[in-house]
mmCIF file of N, CA and C in Angstrom:
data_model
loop_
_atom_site.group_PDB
_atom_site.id
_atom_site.type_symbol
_atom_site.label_atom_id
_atom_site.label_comp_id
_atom_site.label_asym_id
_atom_site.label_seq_id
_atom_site.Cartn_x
_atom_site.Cartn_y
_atom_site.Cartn_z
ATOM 1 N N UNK K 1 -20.362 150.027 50.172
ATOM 2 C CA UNK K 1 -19.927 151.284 50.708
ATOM 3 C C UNK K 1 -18.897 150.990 51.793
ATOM 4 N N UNK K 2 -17.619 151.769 51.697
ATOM 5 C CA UNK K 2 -16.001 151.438 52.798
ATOM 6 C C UNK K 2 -17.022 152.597 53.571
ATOM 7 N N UNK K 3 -16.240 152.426 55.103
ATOM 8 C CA UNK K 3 -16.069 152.913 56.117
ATOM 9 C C UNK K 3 -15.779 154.233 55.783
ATOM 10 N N UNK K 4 -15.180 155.037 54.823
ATOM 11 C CA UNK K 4 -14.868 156.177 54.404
ATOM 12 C C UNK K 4 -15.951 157.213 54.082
ATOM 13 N N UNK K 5 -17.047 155.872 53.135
ATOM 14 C CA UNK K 5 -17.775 156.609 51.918
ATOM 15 C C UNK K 5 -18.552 156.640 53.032
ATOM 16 N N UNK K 6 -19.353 156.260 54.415
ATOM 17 C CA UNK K 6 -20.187 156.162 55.175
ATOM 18 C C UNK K 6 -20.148 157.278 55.944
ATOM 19 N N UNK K 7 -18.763 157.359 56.347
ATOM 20 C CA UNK K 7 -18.536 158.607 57.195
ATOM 21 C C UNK K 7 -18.761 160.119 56.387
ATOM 22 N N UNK K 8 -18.270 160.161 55.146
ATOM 23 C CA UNK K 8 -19.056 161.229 54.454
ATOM 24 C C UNK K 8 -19.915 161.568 54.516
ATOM 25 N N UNK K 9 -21.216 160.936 53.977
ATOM 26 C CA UNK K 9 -22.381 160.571 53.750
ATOM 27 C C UNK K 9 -23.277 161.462 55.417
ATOM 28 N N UNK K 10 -22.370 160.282 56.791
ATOM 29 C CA UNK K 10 -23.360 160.744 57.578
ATOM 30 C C UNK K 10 -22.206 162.300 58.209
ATOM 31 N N UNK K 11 -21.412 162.198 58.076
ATOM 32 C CA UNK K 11 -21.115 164.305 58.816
ATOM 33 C C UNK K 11 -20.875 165.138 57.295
ATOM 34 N N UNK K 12 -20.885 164.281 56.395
ATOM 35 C CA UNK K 12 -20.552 165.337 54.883
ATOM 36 C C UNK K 12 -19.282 166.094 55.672
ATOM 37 N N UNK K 13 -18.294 165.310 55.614
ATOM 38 C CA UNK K 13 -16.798 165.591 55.444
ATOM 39 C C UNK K 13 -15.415 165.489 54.390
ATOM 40 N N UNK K 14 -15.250 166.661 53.930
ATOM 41 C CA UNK K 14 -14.208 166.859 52.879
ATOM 42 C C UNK K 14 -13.202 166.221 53.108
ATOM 43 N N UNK K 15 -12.206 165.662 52.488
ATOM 44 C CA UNK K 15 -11.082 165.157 52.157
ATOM 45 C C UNK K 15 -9.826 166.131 52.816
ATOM 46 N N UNK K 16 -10.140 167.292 52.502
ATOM 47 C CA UNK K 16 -9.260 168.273 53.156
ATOM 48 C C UNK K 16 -9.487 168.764 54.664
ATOM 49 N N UNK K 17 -11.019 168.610 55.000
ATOM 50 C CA UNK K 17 -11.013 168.718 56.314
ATOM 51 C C UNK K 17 -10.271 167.427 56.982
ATOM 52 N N UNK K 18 -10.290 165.769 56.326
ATOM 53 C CA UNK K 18 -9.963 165.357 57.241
ATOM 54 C C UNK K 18 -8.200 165.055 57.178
ATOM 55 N N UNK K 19 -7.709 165.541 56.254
ATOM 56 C CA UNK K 19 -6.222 165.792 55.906
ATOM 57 C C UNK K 19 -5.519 167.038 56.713
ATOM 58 N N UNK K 20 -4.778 167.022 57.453
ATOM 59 C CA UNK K 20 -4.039 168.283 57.794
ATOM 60 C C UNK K 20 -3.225 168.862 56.609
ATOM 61 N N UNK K 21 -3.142 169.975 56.201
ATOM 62 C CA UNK K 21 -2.134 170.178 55.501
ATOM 63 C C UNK K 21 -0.938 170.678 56.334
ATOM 64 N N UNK K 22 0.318 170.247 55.727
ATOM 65 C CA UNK K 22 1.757 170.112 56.559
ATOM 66 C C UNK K 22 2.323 171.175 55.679
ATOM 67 N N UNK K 23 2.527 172.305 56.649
ATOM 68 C CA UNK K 23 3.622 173.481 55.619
ATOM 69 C C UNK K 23 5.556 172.164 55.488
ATOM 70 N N UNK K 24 5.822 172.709 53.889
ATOM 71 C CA UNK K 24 7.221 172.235 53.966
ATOM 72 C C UNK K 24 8.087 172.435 55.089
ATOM 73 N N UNK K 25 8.113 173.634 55.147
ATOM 74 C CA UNK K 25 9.305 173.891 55.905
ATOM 75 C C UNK K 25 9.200 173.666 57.274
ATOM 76 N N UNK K 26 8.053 173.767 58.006
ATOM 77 C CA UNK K 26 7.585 172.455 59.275
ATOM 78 C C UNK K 26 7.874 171.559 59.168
ATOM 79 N N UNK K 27 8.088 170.844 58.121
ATOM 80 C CA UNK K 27 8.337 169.228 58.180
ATOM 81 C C UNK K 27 9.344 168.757 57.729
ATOM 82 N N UNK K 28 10.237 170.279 57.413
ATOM 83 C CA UNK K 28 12.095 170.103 57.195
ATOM 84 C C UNK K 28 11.856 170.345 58.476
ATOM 85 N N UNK K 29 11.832 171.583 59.406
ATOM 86 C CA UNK K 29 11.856 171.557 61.041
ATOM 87 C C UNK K 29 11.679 170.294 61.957
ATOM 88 N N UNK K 30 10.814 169.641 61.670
ATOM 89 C CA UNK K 30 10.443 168.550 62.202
ATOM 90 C C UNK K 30 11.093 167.672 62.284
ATOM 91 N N UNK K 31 11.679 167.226 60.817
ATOM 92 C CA UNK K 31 12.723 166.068 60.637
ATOM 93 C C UNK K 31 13.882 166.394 61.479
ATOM 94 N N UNK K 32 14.481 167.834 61.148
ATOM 95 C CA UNK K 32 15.703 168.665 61.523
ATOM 96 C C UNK K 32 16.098 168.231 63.315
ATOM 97 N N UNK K 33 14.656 168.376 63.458
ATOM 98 C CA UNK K 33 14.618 168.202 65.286
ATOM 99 C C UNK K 33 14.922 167.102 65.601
ATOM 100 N N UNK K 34 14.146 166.094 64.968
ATOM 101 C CA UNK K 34 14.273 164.758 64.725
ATOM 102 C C UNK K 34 15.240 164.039 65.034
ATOM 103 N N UNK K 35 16.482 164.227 63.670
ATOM 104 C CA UNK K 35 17.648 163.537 63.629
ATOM 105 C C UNK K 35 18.563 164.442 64.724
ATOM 106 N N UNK K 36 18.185 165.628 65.353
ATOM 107 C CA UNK K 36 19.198 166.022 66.295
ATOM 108 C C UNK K 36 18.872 165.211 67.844
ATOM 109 N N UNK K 37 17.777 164.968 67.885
ATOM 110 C CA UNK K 37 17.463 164.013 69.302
ATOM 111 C C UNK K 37 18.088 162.679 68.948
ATOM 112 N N UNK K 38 17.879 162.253 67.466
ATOM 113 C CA UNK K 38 18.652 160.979 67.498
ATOM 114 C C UNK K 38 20.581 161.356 67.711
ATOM 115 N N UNK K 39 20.998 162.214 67.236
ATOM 116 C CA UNK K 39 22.285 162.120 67.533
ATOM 117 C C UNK K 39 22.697 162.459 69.148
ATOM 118 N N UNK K 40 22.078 163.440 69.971
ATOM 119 C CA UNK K 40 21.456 163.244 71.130
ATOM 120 C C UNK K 40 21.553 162.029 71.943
ATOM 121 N N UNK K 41 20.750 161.046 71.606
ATOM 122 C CA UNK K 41 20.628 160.179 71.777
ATOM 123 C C UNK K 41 21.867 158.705 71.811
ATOM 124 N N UNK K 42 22.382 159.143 70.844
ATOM 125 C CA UNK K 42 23.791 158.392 70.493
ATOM 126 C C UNK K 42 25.106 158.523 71.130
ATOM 127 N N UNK K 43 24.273 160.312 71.372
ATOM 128 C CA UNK K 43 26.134 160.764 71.878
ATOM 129 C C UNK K 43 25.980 159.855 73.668
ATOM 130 N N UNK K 44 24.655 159.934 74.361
ATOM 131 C CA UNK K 44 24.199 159.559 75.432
ATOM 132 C C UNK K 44 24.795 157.912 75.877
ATOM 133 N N UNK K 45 24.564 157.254 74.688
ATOM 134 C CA UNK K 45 25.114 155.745 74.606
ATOM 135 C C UNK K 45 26.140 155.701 74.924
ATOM 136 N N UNK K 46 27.020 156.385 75.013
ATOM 137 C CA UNK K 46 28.777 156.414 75.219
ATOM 138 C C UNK K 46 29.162 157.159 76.084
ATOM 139 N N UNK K 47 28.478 156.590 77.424
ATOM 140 C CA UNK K 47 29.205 157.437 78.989
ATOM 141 C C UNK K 47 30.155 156.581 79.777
ATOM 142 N N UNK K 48 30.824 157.744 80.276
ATOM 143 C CA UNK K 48 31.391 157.098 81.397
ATOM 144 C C UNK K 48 30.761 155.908 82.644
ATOM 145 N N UNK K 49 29.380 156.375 83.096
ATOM 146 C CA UNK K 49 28.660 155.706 84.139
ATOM 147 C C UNK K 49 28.649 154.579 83.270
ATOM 148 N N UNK K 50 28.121 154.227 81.858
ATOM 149 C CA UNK K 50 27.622 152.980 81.264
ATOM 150 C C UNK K 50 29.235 152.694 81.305
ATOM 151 N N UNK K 51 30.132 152.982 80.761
ATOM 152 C CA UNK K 51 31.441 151.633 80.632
ATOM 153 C C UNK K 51 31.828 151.542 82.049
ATOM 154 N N UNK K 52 31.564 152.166 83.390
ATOM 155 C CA UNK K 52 31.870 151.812 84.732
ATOM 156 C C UNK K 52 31.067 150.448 84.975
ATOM 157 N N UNK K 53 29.324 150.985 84.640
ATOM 158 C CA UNK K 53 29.022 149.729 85.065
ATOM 159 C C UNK K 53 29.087 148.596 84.456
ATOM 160 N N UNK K 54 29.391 148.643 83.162
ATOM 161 C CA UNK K 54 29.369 147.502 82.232
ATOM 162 C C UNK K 54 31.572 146.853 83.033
ATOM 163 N N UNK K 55 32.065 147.382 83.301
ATOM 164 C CA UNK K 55 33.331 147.197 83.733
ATOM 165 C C UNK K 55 33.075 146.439 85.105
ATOM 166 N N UNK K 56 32.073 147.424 85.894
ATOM 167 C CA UNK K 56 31.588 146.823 87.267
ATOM 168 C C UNK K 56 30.885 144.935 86.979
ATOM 169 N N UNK K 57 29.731 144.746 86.025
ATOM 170 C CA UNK K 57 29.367 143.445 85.732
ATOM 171 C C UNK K 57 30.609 142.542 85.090
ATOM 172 N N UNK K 58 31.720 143.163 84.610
ATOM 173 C CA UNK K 58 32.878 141.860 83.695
ATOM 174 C C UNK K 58 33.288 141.526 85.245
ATOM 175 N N UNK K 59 33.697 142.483 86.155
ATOM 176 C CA UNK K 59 34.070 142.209 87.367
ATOM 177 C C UNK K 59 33.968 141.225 88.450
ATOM 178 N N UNK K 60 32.399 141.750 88.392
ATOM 179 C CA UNK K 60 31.438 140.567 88.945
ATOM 180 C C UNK K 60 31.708 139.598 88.470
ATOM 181 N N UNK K 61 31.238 138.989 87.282
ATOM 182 C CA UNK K 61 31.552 137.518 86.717
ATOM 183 C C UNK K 61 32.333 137.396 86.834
ATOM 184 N N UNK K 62 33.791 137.952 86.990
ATOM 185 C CA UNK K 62 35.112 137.230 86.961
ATOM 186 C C UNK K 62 35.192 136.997 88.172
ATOM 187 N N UNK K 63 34.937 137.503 89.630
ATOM 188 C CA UNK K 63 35.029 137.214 90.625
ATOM 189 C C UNK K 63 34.238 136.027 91.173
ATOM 190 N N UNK K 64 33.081 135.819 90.278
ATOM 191 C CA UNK K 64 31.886 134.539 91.080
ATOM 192 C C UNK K 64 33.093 133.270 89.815
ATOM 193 N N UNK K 65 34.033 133.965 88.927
ATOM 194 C CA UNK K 65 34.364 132.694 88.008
ATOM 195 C C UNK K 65 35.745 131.846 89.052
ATOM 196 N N UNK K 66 36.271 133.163 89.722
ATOM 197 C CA UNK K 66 37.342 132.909 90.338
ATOM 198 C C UNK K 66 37.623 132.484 91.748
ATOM 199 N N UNK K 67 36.058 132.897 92.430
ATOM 200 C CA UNK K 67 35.592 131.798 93.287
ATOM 201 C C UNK K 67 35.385 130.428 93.406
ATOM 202 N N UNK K 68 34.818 129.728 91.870
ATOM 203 C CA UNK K 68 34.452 129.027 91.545
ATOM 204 C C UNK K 68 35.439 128.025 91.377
ATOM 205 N N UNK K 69 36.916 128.696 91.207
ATOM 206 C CA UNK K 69 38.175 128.224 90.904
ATOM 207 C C UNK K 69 38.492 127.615 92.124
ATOM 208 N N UNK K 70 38.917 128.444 93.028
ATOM 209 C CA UNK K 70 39.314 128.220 94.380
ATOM 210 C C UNK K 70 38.444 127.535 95.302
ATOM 211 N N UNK K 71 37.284 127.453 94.637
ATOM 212 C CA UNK K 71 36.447 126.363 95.549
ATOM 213 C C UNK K 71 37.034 125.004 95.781
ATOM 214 N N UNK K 72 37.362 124.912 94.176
ATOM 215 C CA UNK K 72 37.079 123.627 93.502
ATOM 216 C C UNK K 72 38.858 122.995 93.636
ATOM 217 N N UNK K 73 39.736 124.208 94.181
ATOM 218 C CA UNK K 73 41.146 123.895 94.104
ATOM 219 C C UNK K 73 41.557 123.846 95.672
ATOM 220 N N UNK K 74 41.049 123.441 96.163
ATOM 221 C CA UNK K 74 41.695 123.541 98.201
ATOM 222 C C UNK K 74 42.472 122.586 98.680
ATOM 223 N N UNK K 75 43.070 122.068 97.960
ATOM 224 C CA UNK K 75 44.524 121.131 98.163
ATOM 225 C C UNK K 75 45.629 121.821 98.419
ATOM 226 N N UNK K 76 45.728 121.793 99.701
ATOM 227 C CA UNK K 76 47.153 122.450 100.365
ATOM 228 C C UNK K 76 48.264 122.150 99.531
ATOM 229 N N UNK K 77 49.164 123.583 99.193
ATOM 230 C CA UNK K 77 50.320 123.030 98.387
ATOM 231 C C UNK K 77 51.384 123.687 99.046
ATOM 232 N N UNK K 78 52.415 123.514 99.604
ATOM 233 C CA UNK K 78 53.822 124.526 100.098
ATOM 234 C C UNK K 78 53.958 125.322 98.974
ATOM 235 N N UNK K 79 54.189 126.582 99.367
ATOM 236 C CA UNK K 79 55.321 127.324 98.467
ATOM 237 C C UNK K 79 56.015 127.897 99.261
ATOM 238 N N UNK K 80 57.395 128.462 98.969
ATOM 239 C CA UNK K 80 58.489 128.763 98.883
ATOM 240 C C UNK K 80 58.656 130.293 98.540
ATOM 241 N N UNK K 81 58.509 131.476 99.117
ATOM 242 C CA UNK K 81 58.480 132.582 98.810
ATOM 243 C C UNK K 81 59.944 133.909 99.760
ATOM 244 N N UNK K 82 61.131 133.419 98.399
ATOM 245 C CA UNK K 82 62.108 133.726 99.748
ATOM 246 C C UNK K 82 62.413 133.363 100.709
ATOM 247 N N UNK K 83 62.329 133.562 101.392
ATOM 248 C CA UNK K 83 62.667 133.237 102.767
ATOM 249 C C UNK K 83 61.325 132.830 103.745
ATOM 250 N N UNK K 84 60.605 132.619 103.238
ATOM 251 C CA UNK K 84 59.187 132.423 103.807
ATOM 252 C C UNK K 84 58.681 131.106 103.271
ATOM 253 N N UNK K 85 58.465 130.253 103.718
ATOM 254 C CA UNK K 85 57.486 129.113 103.289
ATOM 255 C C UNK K 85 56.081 128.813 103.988
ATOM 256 N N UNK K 86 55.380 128.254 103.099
ATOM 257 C CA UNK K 86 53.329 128.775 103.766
ATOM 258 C C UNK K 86 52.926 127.658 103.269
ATOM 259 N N UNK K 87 51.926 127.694 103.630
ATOM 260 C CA UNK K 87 50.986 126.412 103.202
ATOM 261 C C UNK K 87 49.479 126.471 103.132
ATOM 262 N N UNK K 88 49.590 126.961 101.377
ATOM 263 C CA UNK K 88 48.031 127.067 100.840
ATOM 264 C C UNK K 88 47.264 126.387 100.012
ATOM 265 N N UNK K 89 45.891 126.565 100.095
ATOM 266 C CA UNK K 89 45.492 125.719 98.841
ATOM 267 C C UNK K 89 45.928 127.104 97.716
ATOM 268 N N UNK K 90 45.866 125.988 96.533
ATOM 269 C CA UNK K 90 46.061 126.281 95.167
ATOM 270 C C UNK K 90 45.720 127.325 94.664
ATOM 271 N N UNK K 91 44.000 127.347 94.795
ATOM 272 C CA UNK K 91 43.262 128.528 94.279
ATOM 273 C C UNK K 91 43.525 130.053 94.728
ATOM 274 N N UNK K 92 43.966 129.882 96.662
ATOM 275 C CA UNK K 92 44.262 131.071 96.882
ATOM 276 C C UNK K 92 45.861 131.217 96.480
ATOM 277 N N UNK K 93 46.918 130.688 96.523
ATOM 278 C CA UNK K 93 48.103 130.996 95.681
ATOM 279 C C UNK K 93 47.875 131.753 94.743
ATOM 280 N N UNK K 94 47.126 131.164 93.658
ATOM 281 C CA UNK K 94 47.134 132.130 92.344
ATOM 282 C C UNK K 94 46.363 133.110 92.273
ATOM 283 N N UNK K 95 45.441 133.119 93.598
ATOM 284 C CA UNK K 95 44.580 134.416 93.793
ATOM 285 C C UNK K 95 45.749 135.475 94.322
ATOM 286 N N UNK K 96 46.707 135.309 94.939
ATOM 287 C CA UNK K 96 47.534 136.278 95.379
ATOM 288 C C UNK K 96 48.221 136.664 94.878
ATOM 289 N N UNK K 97 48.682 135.412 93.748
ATOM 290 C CA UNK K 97 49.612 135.990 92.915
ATOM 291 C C UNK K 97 49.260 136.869 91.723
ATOM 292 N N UNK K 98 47.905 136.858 91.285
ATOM 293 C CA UNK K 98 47.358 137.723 90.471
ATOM 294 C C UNK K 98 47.028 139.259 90.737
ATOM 295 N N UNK K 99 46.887 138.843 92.471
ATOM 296 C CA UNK K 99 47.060 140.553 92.831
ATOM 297 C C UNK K 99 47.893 141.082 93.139
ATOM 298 N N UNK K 100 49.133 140.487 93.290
ATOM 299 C CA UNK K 100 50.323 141.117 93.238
ATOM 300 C C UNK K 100 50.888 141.272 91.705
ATOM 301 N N UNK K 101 50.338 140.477 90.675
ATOM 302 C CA UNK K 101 50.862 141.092 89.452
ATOM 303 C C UNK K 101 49.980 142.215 89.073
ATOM 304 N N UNK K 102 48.432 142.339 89.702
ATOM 305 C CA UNK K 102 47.978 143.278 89.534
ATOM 306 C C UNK K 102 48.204 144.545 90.086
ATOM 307 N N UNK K 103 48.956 144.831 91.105
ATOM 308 C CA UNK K 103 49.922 145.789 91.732
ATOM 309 C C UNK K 103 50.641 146.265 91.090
ATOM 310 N N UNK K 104 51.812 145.089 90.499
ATOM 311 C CA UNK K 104 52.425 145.485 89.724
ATOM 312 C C UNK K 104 52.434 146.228 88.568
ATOM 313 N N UNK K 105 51.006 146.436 87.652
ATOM 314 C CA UNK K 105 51.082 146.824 86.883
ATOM 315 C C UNK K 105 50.460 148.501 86.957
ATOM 316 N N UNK K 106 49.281 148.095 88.270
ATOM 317 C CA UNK K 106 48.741 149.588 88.429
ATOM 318 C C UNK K 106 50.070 150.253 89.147
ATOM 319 N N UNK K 107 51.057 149.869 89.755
ATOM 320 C CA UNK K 107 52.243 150.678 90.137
ATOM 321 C C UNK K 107 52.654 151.005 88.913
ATOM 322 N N UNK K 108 53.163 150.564 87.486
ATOM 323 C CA UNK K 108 53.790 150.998 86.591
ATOM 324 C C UNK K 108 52.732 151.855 85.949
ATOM 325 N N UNK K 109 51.641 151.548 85.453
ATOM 326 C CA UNK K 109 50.624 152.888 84.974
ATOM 327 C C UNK K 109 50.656 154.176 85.984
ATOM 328 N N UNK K 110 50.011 153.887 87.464
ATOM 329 C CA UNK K 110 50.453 155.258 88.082
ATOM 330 C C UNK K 110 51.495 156.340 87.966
ATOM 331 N N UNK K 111 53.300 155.386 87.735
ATOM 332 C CA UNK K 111 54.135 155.824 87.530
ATOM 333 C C UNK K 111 54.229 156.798 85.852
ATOM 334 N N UNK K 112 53.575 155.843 85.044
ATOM 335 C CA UNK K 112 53.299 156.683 84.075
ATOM 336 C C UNK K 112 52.389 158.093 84.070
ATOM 337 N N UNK K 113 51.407 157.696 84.417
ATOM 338 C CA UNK K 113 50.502 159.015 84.141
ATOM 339 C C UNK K 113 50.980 159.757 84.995
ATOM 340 N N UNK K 114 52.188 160.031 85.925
ATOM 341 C CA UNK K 114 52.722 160.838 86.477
ATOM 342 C C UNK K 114 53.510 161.561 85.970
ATOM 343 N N UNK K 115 54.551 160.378 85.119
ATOM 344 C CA UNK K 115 55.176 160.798 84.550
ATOM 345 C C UNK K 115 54.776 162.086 83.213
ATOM 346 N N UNK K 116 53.634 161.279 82.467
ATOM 347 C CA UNK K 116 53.217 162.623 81.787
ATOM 348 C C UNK K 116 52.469 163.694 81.631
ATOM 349 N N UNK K 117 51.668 163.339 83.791
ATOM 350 C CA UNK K 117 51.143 164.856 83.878
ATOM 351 C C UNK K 117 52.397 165.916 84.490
ATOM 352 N N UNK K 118 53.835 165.094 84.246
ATOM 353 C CA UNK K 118 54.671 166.493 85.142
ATOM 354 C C UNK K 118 55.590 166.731 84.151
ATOM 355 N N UNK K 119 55.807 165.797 82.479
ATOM 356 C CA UNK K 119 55.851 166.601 81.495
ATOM 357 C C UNK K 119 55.124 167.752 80.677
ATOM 358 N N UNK K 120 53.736 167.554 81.220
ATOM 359 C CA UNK K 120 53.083 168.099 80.635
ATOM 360 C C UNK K 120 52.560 169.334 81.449
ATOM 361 N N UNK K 121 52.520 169.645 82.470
ATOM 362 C CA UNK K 121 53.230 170.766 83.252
ATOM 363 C C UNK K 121 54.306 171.174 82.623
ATOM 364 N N UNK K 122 54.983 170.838 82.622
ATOM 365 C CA UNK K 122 56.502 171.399 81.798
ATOM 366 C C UNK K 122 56.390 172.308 80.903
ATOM 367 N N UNK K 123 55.308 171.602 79.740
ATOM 368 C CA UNK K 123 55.197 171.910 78.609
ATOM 369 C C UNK K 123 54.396 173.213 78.794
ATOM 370 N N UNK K 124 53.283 173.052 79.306
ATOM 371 C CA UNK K 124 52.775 174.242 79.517
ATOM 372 C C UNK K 124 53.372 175.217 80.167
ATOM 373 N N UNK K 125 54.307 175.587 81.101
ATOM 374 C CA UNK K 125 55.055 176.480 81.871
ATOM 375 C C UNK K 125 55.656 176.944 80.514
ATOM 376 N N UNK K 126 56.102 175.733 79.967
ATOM 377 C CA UNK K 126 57.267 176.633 78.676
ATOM 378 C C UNK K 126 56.805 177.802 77.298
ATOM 379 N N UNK K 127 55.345 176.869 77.328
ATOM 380 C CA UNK K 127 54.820 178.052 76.270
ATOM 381 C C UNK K 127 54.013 179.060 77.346
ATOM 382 N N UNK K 128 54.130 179.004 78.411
ATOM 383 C CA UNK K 128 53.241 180.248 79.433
ATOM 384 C C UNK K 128 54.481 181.491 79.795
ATOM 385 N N UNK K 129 55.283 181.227 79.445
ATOM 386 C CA UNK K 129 56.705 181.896 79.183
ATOM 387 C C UNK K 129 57.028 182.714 78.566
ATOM 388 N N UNK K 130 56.871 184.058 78.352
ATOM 389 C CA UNK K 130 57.706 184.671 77.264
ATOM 390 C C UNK K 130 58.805 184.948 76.916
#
């Protein structure tokens, strides 16, 4: 005798008492709900806060990588900058010079997205126009 046939035996319990029956269309509802929490769920995966902080950790590592650089590079070298001559180690040279090319480039993006939020003003004035 299974564990089944025993439990019969001692409460005399039907098959249907111990089965719920599931109306269909509850359990199209159910699913329905279902896959909308999963898409829910998906759309959630793709925020702004998550690619900040995932941008914030590449950051991090590149900064403990680029420390790691300049530790290891502190041999005074002259350079020659115009009319200016200095005397640095290595690691910070190319640390400066990376943030001045990094200047450089957030100056040319700024200049852009200026450029096409004051075309795009434009554009809108022109069709706000009759």
């Amino acid at each position: 005798m299974n564990h089944g046939d025993k439990r019969r035996a001692d409460n005399d319990v039907t098959d249907s008492e111990v089965t719920p029956s599931v109306d269909p269309t509850e359990h199209q509802a159910l699913l329905a709900e279902r896959q909308e929490l999963r898409t829910r769920i998906e759309k959630v995966e793709h925020t702004r806060t998550r690619a900040t902080f995932v941008g914030l950790v590449v950051g991090a590592i590149i900064t403990i990588l680029l420390l790691v650089f300049i530790l290891q590079n502190l041999e005074s070298q002259r350079i020659d900058v115009l009319f200016w001559e200095v005397n640095l180690p290595v690691g910070v040279s190319l640390l400066i010079a990376a943030i001045a090319g990094a200047l450089i480039v957030a100056m040319a993006g700024g200049a852009r997205m200026f450029q096409l939020n004051r075309a795009l003003k434009k554009a809108k004035n022109a069709t706000d126009t009759p």
